[in-house]
Amino acid sequence: MPPVKLSTASELEALVDKFDTFLFDCDGVIWRGRTIIDNVPETLDMLRKRGKRLIFVTNNSSTSRRDYAKKFAGLGIQASVEEIFSSAYATAVYLHDVINFDANKKAYVIGGSGIRQELEDVGITTLGHDDNRSVSLATLAEIEPSDEIGAVVCGIDYDISYRKLATAHVNLTQNPGCLFIATNDDRTLPGGKHMYPGTGSLLSVLTHSTQTTPLVMGKPNTPMLECVIKKYHLDPSRSCMVGDRLDTDILFGIKGGLSTLCVLTGVADEAAVLSSDSPQATYYVQSLGDLAQLSQ
């Protein structure tokens, strides 16, 4: 069935009444870069007043949940740390709670402070964040695998370097048992006026050099989905995933058996939403802010 466009107050009212829990992507849905999308705070307030549970699910691994909560507050939006589920946090939960990562091992991180904070909050020591020394063909031999590294974790890294990639490569290929985990594999990253290379594009260097496929945590992949369902005890039939990307947000909801709502304020446009070649959202609207009319 093709996606249903919602525009009238009665259609939006029916949507809100149908679900107890709404899961939201952030960039392209709640905000664009550092700018809040019109009427979104009013929409979220309306949903809270109606007793709906809100969960913010993001593939952005550069920011910890604590810092995300500060960003929400700075934009005038209520959101607790417990309502935020990032791909960095999913990685920490997976290593610590699901596979009981060896406490004597460390994680080599290609990524930002968000990953490091979430891993260290569960007691996992990280390496690599300051690994920015220059390297040349003559000094490559100093990069060696380390028995203390039990996992290579990759996320978005705005300071990516050859040294980091080389260190990750030698540990993945020469260090038996070293895990290869990616917070997400988004091909692109929205940033202001343009799209830029995402974690998946950076990750392609290592997947090509090691001929190894990482376990990917973020949307639309099942590890993050399983963590979210378990943590929040979701009833899929009463839950709706709201996002702007068909290949991550909407597919994430579909895989979880959730209804989905695509907004047109981010990556996807109406032509993409209606294309039979795209993951099919249940519903779509111009903007999440359109629901604010129900608070009047």
Backbone as CSV, one residue per row, in Angstrom:
resi,resn,N_x,N_y,N_z,CA_x,CA_y,CA_z,C_x,C_y,C_z
1,MET,0.841,-1.196,0.000,0.000,0.000,0.000,0.880,1.251,0.000
2,PRO,0.614,2.206,-0.884,1.435,3.414,-0.928,1.246,4.261,0.322
3,PRO,2.236,5.094,0.651,2.132,5.956,1.827,0.925,6.887,1.733
4,VAL,0.300,7.135,2.869,-0.875,7.998,2.939,-0.446,9.388,3.391
5,LYS,-0.793,10.402,2.610,-0.463,11.773,2.987,-1.489,12.285,3.986
6,LEU,-0.996,12.831,5.104,-1.858,13.395,6.135,-1.750,14.913,6.091
7,SER,-2.891,15.591,6.037,-2.849,17.047,5.975,-3.961,17.709,6.778
8,THR,-5.120,17.083,6.868,-6.228,17.704,7.587,-6.118,17.432,9.082
9,ALA,-6.781,18.259,9.862,-6.759,18.101,11.316,-7.325,16.746,11.734
10,SER,-8.364,16.284,11.065,-8.967,14.997,11.426,-8.018,13.837,11.129
11,GLU,-7.271,13.938,10.040,-6.298,12.890,9.702,-5.164,12.859,10.723
12,LEU,-4.687,14.030,11.111,-3.612,14.105,12.104,-4.103,13.649,13.471
13,GLU,-5.341,13.979,13.796,-5.932,13.548,15.063,-5.998,12.033,15.136
14,ALA,-6.396,11.408,14.046,-6.481,9.949,14.000,-5.106,9.309,14.185
15,LEU,-4.082,9.927,13.614,-2.713,9.426,13.776,-2.301,9.441,15.241
16,VAL,-2.510,10.566,15.905,-2.100,10.703,17.301,-2.861,9.721,18.190
17,ASP,-4.150,9.552,17.926,-4.969,8.661,18.747,-4.559,7.194,18.600
18,LYS,-3.960,6.865,17.472,-3.669,5.452,17.176,-2.464,4.906,17.938
19,PHE,-1.570,5.802,18.414,-0.299,5.336,18.988,-0.072,5.849,20.409
20,ASP,0.625,5.023,21.187,1.016,5.396,22.552,2.440,5.932,22.603
21,THR,3.270,5.467,21.662,4.691,5.813,21.658,5.092,6.338,20.287
22,PHE,5.816,7.450,20.289,6.367,8.001,19.051,7.886,8.037,19.178
23,LEU,8.567,7.447,18.193,10.020,7.468,18.138,10.424,8.468,17.057
24,PHE,11.376,9.327,17.381,11.763,10.385,16.448,13.241,10.333,16.115
25,ASP,13.553,10.430,14.826,14.895,10.829,14.438,15.025,12.305,14.794
26,CYS,16.238,12.827,14.826,16.423,14.225,15.248,16.722,15.166,14.090
27,ASP,17.886,15.002,13.461,18.272,15.930,12.394,17.395,15.709,11.165
28,GLY,16.724,16.762,10.731,15.807,16.663,9.615,14.368,16.459,10.050
29,VAL,14.167,16.181,11.342,12.826,15.969,11.889,12.536,16.998,12.981
30,ILE,13.433,17.069,13.966,13.295,18.021,15.084,14.002,19.329,14.741
31,TRP,15.188,19.211,14.163,15.976,20.377,13.797,16.720,20.114,12.497
32,ARG,17.234,21.166,11.930,18.162,21.083,10.802,19.419,21.806,11.234
33,GLY,20.504,21.045,11.431,21.731,21.654,11.940,21.511,22.207,13.333
34,ARG,21.549,23.524,13.479,21.343,24.162,14.774,20.024,24.932,14.846
35,THR,19.166,24.717,13.857,17.920,25.464,13.784,16.722,24.550,13.997
36,ILE,15.881,24.892,14.961,14.693,24.106,15.231,13.716,24.263,14.071
37,ILE,13.042,23.187,13.710,12.044,23.234,12.643,10.750,23.842,13.198
38,ASP,10.142,24.713,12.429,8.964,25.469,12.875,7.889,24.576,13.481
39,ASN,7.406,24.996,14.659,6.261,24.389,15.354,6.526,22.996,15.922
40,VAL,7.753,22.491,15.801,8.050,21.174,16.364,7.962,21.168,17.892
41,PRO,8.496,22.178,18.609,8.337,22.166,20.070,6.867,22.095,20.497
42,GLU,6.005,22.808,19.782,4.577,22.786,20.105,3.977,21.395,19.858
43,THR,4.433,20.729,18.791,3.971,19.367,18.520,4.368,18.422,19.637
44,LEU,5.615,18.493,20.073,6.093,17.601,21.127,5.368,17.877,22.435
45,ASP,5.144,19.138,22.747,4.392,19.492,23.965,2.973,18.934,23.899
46,MET,2.344,19.029,22.744,0.989,18.506,22.572,0.946,17.009,22.813
47,LEU,1.937,16.283,22.271,1.980,14.831,22.452,2.185,14.465,23.921
48,ARG,3.042,15.201,24.609,3.257,14.929,26.036,1.978,15.170,26.835
49,LYS,1.282,16.242,26.533,0.046,16.565,27.258,-1.010,15.498,27.054
50,ARG,-0.930,14.792,25.938,-1.876,13.717,25.662,-1.391,12.368,26.202
51,GLY,-0.294,12.392,26.944,0.198,11.181,27.585,0.993,10.259,26.695
52,LYS,1.460,10.770,25.565,2.255,9.933,24.666,3.699,9.835,25.163
53,ARG,4.301,8.680,24.935,5.716,8.494,25.282,6.568,8.872,24.073
54,LEU,7.595,9.682,24.318,8.473,10.150,23.249,9.860,9.560,23.435
55,ILE,10.431,9.036,22.346,11.782,8.486,22.354,12.513,9.059,21.152
56,PHE,13.719,9.551,21.377,14.503,10.164,20.317,15.625,9.208,19.930
57,VAL,15.562,8.700,18.702,16.474,7.656,18.237,17.330,8.228,17.116
58,THR,18.635,8.332,17.355,19.501,8.987,16.373,20.722,8.144,16.033
59,ASN,21.128,8.213,14.774,22.361,7.557,14.333,23.589,8.418,14.568
60,ASN,23.399,9.649,14.988,24.539,10.543,15.235,25.309,10.055,16.451
61,SER,26.543,9.624,16.233,27.361,9.081,17.327,28.334,10.100,17.891
62,SER,28.352,11.304,17.311,29.353,12.288,17.731,29.012,12.945,19.061
63,THR,27.752,12.810,19.487,27.284,13.480,20.689,26.741,12.457,21.673
64,SER,27.114,12.578,22.939,26.600,11.670,23.959,25.159,12.025,24.299
65,ARG,24.471,11.119,24.980,23.089,11.394,25.367,23.009,12.600,26.300
66,ARG,23.988,12.728,27.175,23.991,13.887,28.091,24.099,15.192,27.314
67,ASP,24.976,15.211,26.315,25.127,16.433,25.512,23.920,16.652,24.607
68,TYR,23.302,15.553,24.155,22.081,15.685,23.373,20.980,16.344,24.205
69,ALA,20.876,15.919,25.472,19.863,16.506,26.353,20.098,18.006,26.516
70,LYS,21.367,18.405,26.581,21.688,19.832,26.677,21.283,20.565,25.397
71,LYS,21.480,19.913,24.242,21.089,20.543,22.983,19.578,20.730,22.928
72,PHE,18.848,19.710,23.342,17.394,19.837,23.386,16.984,21.013,24.271
73,ALA,17.585,21.076,25.461,17.240,22.157,26.391,17.555,23.523,25.796
74,GLY,18.695,23.611,25.091,19.093,24.871,24.479,18.153,25.327,23.380
75,LEU,17.441,24.357,22.797,16.467,24.667,21.754,15.054,24.806,22.315
76,GLY,14.959,24.713,23.646,13.662,24.878,24.289,12.781,23.650,24.234
77,ILE,13.388,22.467,24.113,12.627,21.223,24.025,12.917,20.353,25.238
78,GLN,11.875,19.844,25.859,12.028,18.948,26.997,12.444,17.560,26.504
79,ALA,13.530,17.039,27.037,13.972,15.678,26.711,14.961,15.221,27.764
80,SER,14.680,14.107,28.405,15.590,13.564,29.417,16.589,12.632,28.760
81,VAL,17.675,12.358,29.448,18.692,11.431,28.940,18.074,10.069,28.651
82,GLU,17.140,9.640,29.503,16.523,8.325,29.340,15.621,8.237,28.117
83,GLU,15.238,9.379,27.556,14.401,9.384,26.357,15.228,9.405,25.077
84,ILE,16.549,9.472,25.214,17.438,9.585,24.057,18.182,8.265,23.854
85,PHE,18.128,7.744,22.640,18.805,6.486,22.321,19.620,6.707,21.058
86,SER,20.929,6.824,21.226,21.823,7.091,20.093,22.542,5.817,19.676
87,SER,23.137,5.852,18.490,23.899,4.692,18.022,25.135,4.469,18.885
88,ALA,25.673,5.549,19.471,26.815,5.404,20.380,26.394,4.674,21.652
89,TYR,25.234,5.045,22.181,24.724,4.380,23.385,24.386,2.920,23.085
90,ALA,23.796,2.665,21.915,23.479,1.293,21.524,24.750,0.442,21.474
91,THR,25.839,1.035,20.993,27.119,0.318,20.937,27.600,-0.037,22.336
92,ALA,27.483,0.918,23.262,27.901,0.674,24.650,27.047,-0.414,25.285
93,VAL,25.738,-0.357,25.070,24.827,-1.362,25.626,25.159,-2.739,25.064
94,TYR,25.419,-2.800,23.760,25.720,-4.079,23.122,27.003,-4.686,23.703
95,LEU,28.065,-3.894,23.781,29.337,-4.417,24.278,29.239,-4.827,25.741
96,HIS,28.649,-3.964,26.548,28.640,-4.205,27.997,27.584,-5.219,28.427
97,ASP,26.367,-5.082,27.913,25.252,-5.886,28.409,24.966,-7.131,27.583
98,VAL,25.182,-7.057,26.289,24.810,-8.180,25.420,25.928,-9.207,25.308
99,ILE,27.152,-8.747,25.030,28.241,-9.721,24.836,29.235,-9.745,25.995
100,ASN,28.991,-8.944,27.038,29.890,-8.917,28.207,31.353,-8.738,27.802
101,PHE,31.626,-7.618,27.154,32.961,-7.290,26.665,33.991,-7.441,27.786
102,ASP,35.102,-8.092,27.480,36.171,-8.366,28.451,36.629,-7.078,29.127
103,ALA,36.498,-7.025,30.446,36.853,-5.823,31.207,38.330,-5.490,31.110
104,ASN,39.152,-6.457,30.716,40.586,-6.221,30.583,40.974,-5.695,29.196
105,LYS,40.001,-5.630,28.296,40.254,-5.156,26.944,39.824,-3.702,26.793
106,LYS,40.345,-3.062,25.743,40.003,-1.678,25.448,39.399,-1.586,24.045
107,ALA,38.702,-0.497,23.806,38.122,-0.261,22.490,38.893,0.846,21.782
108,TYR,39.330,0.564,20.563,39.979,1.598,19.751,38.872,2.306,18.973
109,VAL,38.732,3.600,19.205,37.605,4.353,18.660,38.038,5.291,17.541
110,ILE,37.420,5.114,16.393,37.462,6.134,15.348,36.126,6.851,15.461
111,GLY,36.143,8.057,15.985,34.893,8.750,16.228,35.082,9.892,17.204
112,GLY,33.985,10.489,17.595,34.026,11.666,18.447,33.812,11.361,19.918
113,SER,33.622,12.430,20.668,33.499,12.316,22.122,32.243,11.565,22.533
114,GLY,31.204,11.589,21.701,29.972,10.897,22.060,30.181,9.416,22.267
115,ILE,30.931,8.778,21.377,31.202,7.340,21.529,32.040,7.092,22.775
116,ARG,33.086,7.888,22.943,33.974,7.685,24.089,33.210,7.818,25.405
117,GLN,32.376,8.839,25.516,31.633,9.050,26.762,30.694,7.891,27.063
118,GLU,29.974,7.428,26.044,29.027,6.336,26.285,29.750,5.038,26.651
119,LEU,30.871,4.748,25.991,31.634,3.540,26.330,32.234,3.646,27.725
120,GLU,32.804,4.791,28.032,33.444,4.945,29.340,32.422,4.988,30.466
121,ASP,31.202,5.429,30.179,30.144,5.426,31.195,29.772,4.014,31.634
122,VAL,30.005,3.023,30.760,29.729,1.638,31.152,31.014,0.900,31.528
123,GLY,32.115,1.642,31.673,33.357,1.058,32.171,34.310,0.532,31.130
124,ILE,34.092,0.873,29.859,34.996,0.406,28.801,36.020,1.492,28.495
125,THR,37.293,1.166,28.629,38.376,2.113,28.353,38.547,2.269,26.849
126,THR,38.741,3.514,26.405,38.882,3.779,24.973,40.273,4.313,24.636
127,LEU,40.672,4.042,23.414,41.925,4.543,22.859,41.616,5.179,21.507
128,GLY,42.546,5.977,21.006,42.451,6.471,19.636,42.005,7.902,19.478
129,HIS,41.379,8.480,20.506,40.812,9.818,20.327,41.870,10.884,20.081
130,ASP,43.102,10.650,20.568,44.175,11.637,20.373,45.242,11.120,19.409
131,ASP,44.863,10.137,18.585,45.820,9.486,17.686,45.930,10.273,16.386
132,ASN,46.461,11.487,16.466,46.497,12.364,15.304,47.909,12.720,14.847
133,ARG,48.914,11.995,15.361,50.286,12.254,14.915,50.425,11.905,13.436
134,SER,51.234,12.662,12.748,51.429,12.405,11.323,52.160,11.084,11.129
135,VAL,51.985,10.501,9.964,52.624,9.237,9.657,53.082,9.285,8.195
136,SER,54.128,8.541,7.899,54.634,8.466,6.535,54.987,7.018,6.233
137,LEU,55.337,6.760,4.996,55.720,5.406,4.624,56.887,4.918,5.467
138,ALA,57.781,5.840,5.828,58.960,5.475,6.613,58.615,5.136,8.055
139,THR,57.492,5.676,8.568,57.137,5.458,9.984,55.954,4.515,10.172
140,LEU,55.446,3.948,9.087,54.299,3.044,9.205,54.587,1.849,10.112
141,ALA,55.852,1.404,10.128,56.203,0.212,10.893,55.958,0.376,12.391
142,GLU,55.825,1.616,12.855,55.573,1.820,14.289,54.127,1.519,14.664
143,ILE,53.274,1.357,13.670,51.871,1.045,13.945,51.715,-0.470,14.012
144,GLU,51.486,-0.967,15.215,51.423,-2.405,15.463,50.100,-2.768,16.133
145,PRO,49.635,-4.021,15.938,48.444,-4.467,16.664,48.748,-4.570,18.153
146,SER,47.719,-4.462,18.974,47.891,-4.531,20.423,46.932,-5.549,21.025
147,ASP,47.457,-6.420,21.883,46.622,-7.427,22.533,45.572,-6.805,23.446
148,GLU,45.809,-5.559,23.886,44.859,-4.938,24.806,43.619,-4.408,24.089
149,ILE,43.647,-4.331,22.763,42.501,-3.849,22.000,41.585,-5.019,21.659
150,GLY,40.374,-4.960,22.190,39.416,-6.034,21.955,38.354,-5.688,20.933
151,ALA,38.288,-4.407,20.556,37.284,-3.993,19.571,37.725,-2.711,18.887
152,VAL,37.423,-2.614,17.619,37.541,-1.361,16.876,36.123,-0.862,16.658
153,VAL,35.850,0.347,17.153,34.512,0.940,17.046,34.598,2.176,16.163
154,CYS,33.798,2.207,15.100,33.856,3.312,14.142,32.552,4.098,14.114
155,GLY,32.687,5.412,14.196,31.561,6.318,14.042,32.008,7.495,13.193
156,ILE,31.240,8.556,13.199,31.646,9.725,12.438,32.843,10.376,13.121
157,ASP,33.878,10.678,12.365,35.110,11.257,12.916,35.522,12.423,12.019
158,TYR,35.352,13.630,12.552,35.683,14.823,11.774,37.182,15.080,11.723
159,ASP,37.940,14.296,12.490,39.402,14.402,12.483,40.027,13.087,12.028
160,ILE,39.378,12.429,11.087,39.876,11.145,10.595,41.291,11.315,10.043
161,SER,42.132,10.312,10.295,43.523,10.390,9.838,43.976,9.026,9.342
162,TYR,45.060,9.034,8.576,45.594,7.767,8.087,46.084,6.911,9.247
163,ARG,46.658,7.541,10.271,47.145,6.783,11.431,45.996,6.016,12.093
164,LYS,44.854,6.662,12.267,43.710,5.983,12.880,43.258,4.799,12.030
165,LEU,43.158,5.019,10.724,42.724,3.943,9.839,43.725,2.799,9.826
166,ALA,45.012,3.124,9.816,46.052,2.094,9.793,46.056,1.291,11.095
167,THR,45.864,1.978,12.223,45.828,1.284,13.518,44.626,0.354,13.583
168,ALA,43.480,0.844,13.123,42.298,-0.010,13.093,42.527,-1.209,12.176
169,HIS,43.124,-0.972,11.021,43.354,-2.040,10.045,44.240,-3.151,10.620
170,VAL,45.368,-2.780,11.218,46.288,-3.823,11.699,45.681,-4.610,12.854
171,ASN,44.863,-3.966,13.672,44.222,-4.702,14.772,43.133,-5.636,14.259
172,LEU,42.404,-5.207,13.251,41.350,-6.058,12.702,41.903,-7.238,11.913
173,THR,43.066,-7.062,11.315,43.626,-8.127,10.486,44.662,-8.983,11.216
174,GLN,45.306,-8.440,12.243,46.398,-9.161,12.901,46.123,-9.494,14.366
175,ASN,45.012,-9.015,14.903,44.694,-9.207,16.317,43.513,-10.179,16.415
176,PRO,43.785,-11.465,16.654,42.704,-12.468,16.658,41.603,-12.109,17.662
177,GLY,40.372,-12.191,17.199,39.247,-11.948,18.092,38.842,-10.495,18.233
178,CYS,39.560,-9.594,17.584,39.223,-8.176,17.685,37.899,-7.926,16.958
179,LEU,36.936,-7.339,17.663,35.618,-7.084,17.104,35.635,-5.849,16.216
180,PHE,34.795,-5.851,15.213,34.666,-4.717,14.291,33.223,-4.232,14.375
181,ILE,33.024,-3.059,14.972,31.677,-2.533,15.202,31.578,-1.118,14.646
182,ALA,30.478,-0.848,13.953,30.206,0.497,13.455,28.955,1.025,14.145
183,THR,28.989,2.279,14.567,27.810,2.849,15.202,26.663,2.965,14.212
184,ASN,26.985,3.255,12.972,25.984,3.350,11.903,26.709,3.290,10.571
185,ASP,25.957,3.190,9.507,26.593,3.153,8.182,25.907,4.115,7.212
186,ASP,25.451,5.255,7.736,24.838,6.269,6.872,25.827,6.713,5.796
187,ARG,25.393,6.681,4.556,26.271,7.065,3.450,26.599,8.545,3.488
188,THR,25.608,9.364,3.841,25.805,10.814,3.855,25.415,11.401,5.207
189,LEU,25.822,12.653,5.403,25.570,13.372,6.651,25.048,14.759,6.300
190,PRO,23.832,15.121,6.798,23.328,16.466,6.501,24.093,17.508,7.300
191,GLY,24.455,18.601,6.639,25.174,19.666,7.331,24.937,21.004,6.690
192,GLY,23.919,21.708,7.180,23.633,23.010,6.596,23.046,22.893,5.205
193,LYS,23.686,23.528,4.224,23.146,23.577,2.873,23.406,22.312,2.064
194,HIS,24.365,21.484,2.493,24.810,20.374,1.657,24.779,19.058,2.424
195,MET,24.938,17.972,1.678,25.161,16.653,2.259,26.658,16.359,2.179
196,TYR,27.169,15.696,3.220,28.591,15.396,3.297,28.792,13.901,3.560
197,PRO,30.024,13.390,3.417,30.248,11.958,3.655,29.876,11.560,5.088
198,GLY,29.120,10.478,5.211,28.717,9.977,6.515,29.629,8.871,7.004
199,THR,29.253,8.279,8.129,30.061,7.211,8.722,30.257,6.055,7.751
200,GLY,29.218,5.697,7.019,29.331,4.586,6.084,30.377,4.818,5.011
201,SER,30.509,6.072,4.585,31.508,6.395,3.568,32.921,6.286,4.133
202,LEU,33.114,6.752,5.378,34.423,6.607,6.020,34.722,5.135,6.282
203,LEU,33.684,4.406,6.664,33.822,2.992,7.000,34.267,2.166,5.797
204,SER,33.922,2.616,4.603,34.230,1.850,3.396,35.729,1.639,3.212
205,VAL,36.534,2.547,3.747,37.994,2.372,3.660,38.398,1.086,4.374
206,LEU,37.899,0.886,5.580,38.278,-0.287,6.375,37.617,-1.569,5.867
207,THR,36.380,-1.486,5.425,35.747,-2.701,4.911,36.469,-3.182,3.649
208,HIS,36.972,-2.234,2.867,37.704,-2.604,1.648,39.091,-3.142,1.993
209,SER,39.798,-2.473,2.913,41.176,-2.886,3.211,41.227,-4.197,3.993
210,THR,40.251,-4.427,4.880,40.270,-5.638,5.715,39.457,-6.775,5.108
211,GLN,38.617,-6.427,4.105,37.696,-7.407,3.529,36.820,-8.027,4.631
212,THR,36.440,-7.174,5.577,35.623,-7.589,6.712,34.419,-6.669,6.830
213,THR,33.291,-7.245,7.175,32.076,-6.465,7.358,31.824,-6.253,8.848
214,PRO,31.644,-5.008,9.286,31.414,-4.768,10.713,29.983,-5.098,11.124
215,LEU,29.790,-5.282,12.406,28.450,-5.322,12.970,28.003,-3.860,13.080
216,VAL,26.920,-3.527,12.415,26.444,-2.139,12.401,25.299,-1.991,13.388
217,MET,25.438,-1.039,14.324,24.466,-0.889,15.391,23.266,-0.042,14.993
218,GLY,23.483,1.061,14.287,22.453,2.076,14.105,21.347,1.698,13.135
219,LYS,20.353,2.584,13.044,19.242,2.395,12.109,19.778,2.174,10.691
220,PRO,19.202,1.261,9.935,18.006,0.469,10.206,18.306,-0.927,10.732
221,ASN,19.464,-1.135,11.301,19.927,-2.478,11.613,19.309,-3.033,12.901
222,THR,19.244,-4.351,12.969,18.510,-5.004,14.051,19.140,-4.875,15.438
223,PRO,20.488,-4.780,15.602,21.004,-4.661,16.974,20.435,-3.461,17.736
224,MET,20.380,-2.292,17.094,19.832,-1.116,17.754,18.329,-1.289,17.991
225,LEU,17.669,-1.877,17.032,16.235,-2.108,17.142,15.921,-3.004,18.339
226,GLU,16.681,-4.070,18.492,16.464,-4.991,19.605,16.728,-4.312,20.946
227,CYS,17.763,-3.455,20.981,18.072,-2.726,22.217,16.943,-1.766,22.586
228,VAL,16.403,-1.071,21.597,15.323,-0.104,21.845,14.070,-0.820,22.335
229,ILE,13.684,-1.903,21.656,12.472,-2.641,22.031,12.603,-3.207,23.447
230,LYS,13.797,-3.730,23.771,14.006,-4.310,25.096,14.005,-3.249,26.182
231,LYS,14.684,-2.127,25.942,14.805,-1.086,26.959,13.458,-0.441,27.277
232,TYR,12.662,-0.178,26.244,11.422,0.573,26.439,10.165,-0.311,26.435
233,HIS,10.355,-1.625,26.287,9.226,-2.564,26.285,8.155,-2.121,25.287
234,LEU,8.578,-1.864,24.072,7.675,-1.329,23.066,6.635,-2.356,22.618
235,ASP,5.425,-1.873,22.420,4.397,-2.629,21.722,4.400,-2.103,20.297
236,PRO,4.962,-2.852,19.349,5.083,-2.339,17.977,3.763,-1.869,17.381
237,SER,2.661,-2.528,17.735,1.376,-2.168,17.149,0.869,-0.816,17.628
238,ARG,1.451,-0.297,18.717,1.035,0.992,19.270,2.162,2.013,19.211
239,SER,3.136,1.772,18.315,4.302,2.641,18.217,4.492,3.117,16.785
240,CYS,4.981,4.360,16.643,5.188,4.944,15.313,6.575,5.572,15.237
241,MET,7.334,5.199,14.208,8.656,5.759,13.961,8.529,6.937,13.012
242,VAL,9.088,8.094,13.429,9.022,9.315,12.629,10.431,9.664,12.145
243,GLY,10.610,9.823,10.844,11.942,10.121,10.325,11.889,10.817,8.987
244,ASP,13.072,11.230,8.524,13.169,11.920,7.234,13.946,11.112,6.204
245,ARG,14.537,9.992,6.631,15.321,9.167,5.709,14.625,7.833,5.527
246,LEU,14.355,7.499,4.276,13.636,6.265,3.980,14.492,5.033,4.238
247,ASP,15.785,5.127,3.903,16.662,3.955,3.987,17.175,3.678,5.393
248,THR,16.949,4.597,6.331,17.363,4.355,7.721,16.155,4.412,8.652
249,ASP,15.557,5.592,8.818,14.462,5.769,9.779,13.248,4.908,9.437
250,ILE,12.778,5.033,8.211,11.558,4.327,7.826,11.800,2.819,7.759
251,LEU,12.921,2.411,7.204,13.240,0.981,7.147,13.418,0.408,8.548
252,PHE,13.971,1.201,9.462,14.120,0.807,10.867,12.755,0.469,11.462
253,GLY,11.777,1.347,11.244,10.446,1.091,11.753,9.806,-0.128,11.115
254,ILE,9.978,-0.263,9.800,9.404,-1.405,9.094,9.950,-2.719,9.647
255,LYS,11.274,-2.761,9.849,11.894,-3.991,10.364,11.386,-4.344,11.757
256,GLY,11.014,-3.316,12.520,10.528,-3.554,13.876,9.040,-3.793,13.963
257,GLY,8.363,-3.763,12.820,6.932,-3.965,12.824,6.157,-2.755,13.307
258,LEU,6.781,-1.559,13.250,6.141,-0.321,13.671,5.495,0.363,12.478
259,SER,4.482,1.167,12.735,4.008,2.074,11.703,5.037,3.184,11.547
260,THR,5.035,3.853,10.404,6.061,4.855,10.146,5.459,6.125,9.570
261,LEU,6.085,7.255,9.918,5.672,8.566,9.416,6.898,9.269,8.872
262,CYS,6.900,9.570,7.584,8.025,10.276,6.964,7.702,11.758,6.854
263,VAL,8.644,12.596,7.255,8.495,14.048,7.118,9.379,14.519,5.961
264,LEU,8.992,15.621,5.354,9.686,16.110,4.165,10.579,17.304,4.472
265,THR,11.046,17.396,5.717,11.890,18.521,6.132,13.370,18.154,6.166
266,GLY,13.694,16.955,5.692,15.088,16.511,5.729,15.535,15.959,4.395
267,VAL,15.895,14.686,4.374,16.498,14.072,3.190,15.474,13.719,2.116
268,ALA,14.396,13.046,2.491,13.434,12.542,1.507,12.512,13.647,1.007
269,ASP,12.216,13.621,-0.288,11.191,14.501,-0.835,9.976,13.643,-1.203
270,GLU,8.918,14.286,-1.654,7.671,13.558,-1.897,7.830,12.513,-2.999
271,ALA,8.618,12.820,-4.016,8.828,11.865,-5.101,9.489,10.590,-4.590
272,ALA,10.471,10.754,-3.700,11.153,9.587,-3.136,10.205,8.776,-2.256
273,VAL,9.400,9.476,-1.458,8.452,8.801,-0.566,7.465,7.956,-1.373
274,LEU,7.013,8.474,-2.497,6.002,7.785,-3.307,6.586,6.770,-4.283
275,SER,7.906,6.736,-4.407,8.540,5.798,-5.332,8.384,4.362,-4.827
276,SER,7.995,3.477,-5.722,7.838,2.068,-5.351,9.176,1.398,-5.078
277,ASP,10.257,2.066,-5.446,11.597,1.517,-5.196,12.099,1.840,-3.784
278,SER,11.382,2.703,-3.066,11.797,3.115,-1.722,11.083,2.287,-0.663
279,PRO,11.682,2.147,0.527,10.926,1.583,1.652,9.642,2.392,1.840
280,GLN,8.542,1.723,2.011,7.236,2.378,2.002,6.806,2.794,3.402
281,ALA,6.774,4.107,3.635,6.262,4.624,4.899,4.759,4.379,4.968
282,THR,4.236,4.295,6.201,2.792,4.156,6.365,2.099,5.467,6.032
283,TYR,2.687,6.563,6.545,2.130,7.899,6.347,3.258,8.867,6.007
284,TYR,2.882,10.046,5.482,3.856,11.122,5.368,3.163,12.462,5.536
285,VAL,3.931,13.431,6.030,3.455,14.803,6.216,4.553,15.753,5.751
286,GLN,4.190,16.986,5.527,5.191,17.968,5.133,6.205,18.180,6.244
287,SER,5.703,18.309,7.471,6.576,18.594,8.607,5.950,18.052,9.885
288,LEU,6.803,17.652,10.829,6.308,17.269,12.143,5.560,18.429,12.796
289,GLY,5.974,19.637,12.459,5.326,20.822,12.993,3.865,20.951,12.588
290,ASP,3.435,20.215,11.542,2.047,20.286,11.115,1.097,19.805,12.213
291,LEU,1.580,18.909,13.071,0.727,18.362,14.131,0.446,19.389,15.233
292,ALA,1.194,20.491,15.231,1.004,21.503,16.277,-0.391,22.099,16.249
293,GLN,-1.059,22.019,15.099,-2.414,22.576,15.007,-3.382,21.865,15.946
294,LEU,-3.030,20.658,16.381,-3.897,19.901,17.291,-3.842,20.436,18.715
295,SER,-2.888,21.298,18.993,-2.786,21.887,20.341,-3.631,23.130,20.487
296,GLN,-4.231,23.573,19.404,-5.017,24.799,19.434,-6.441,24.562,19.933
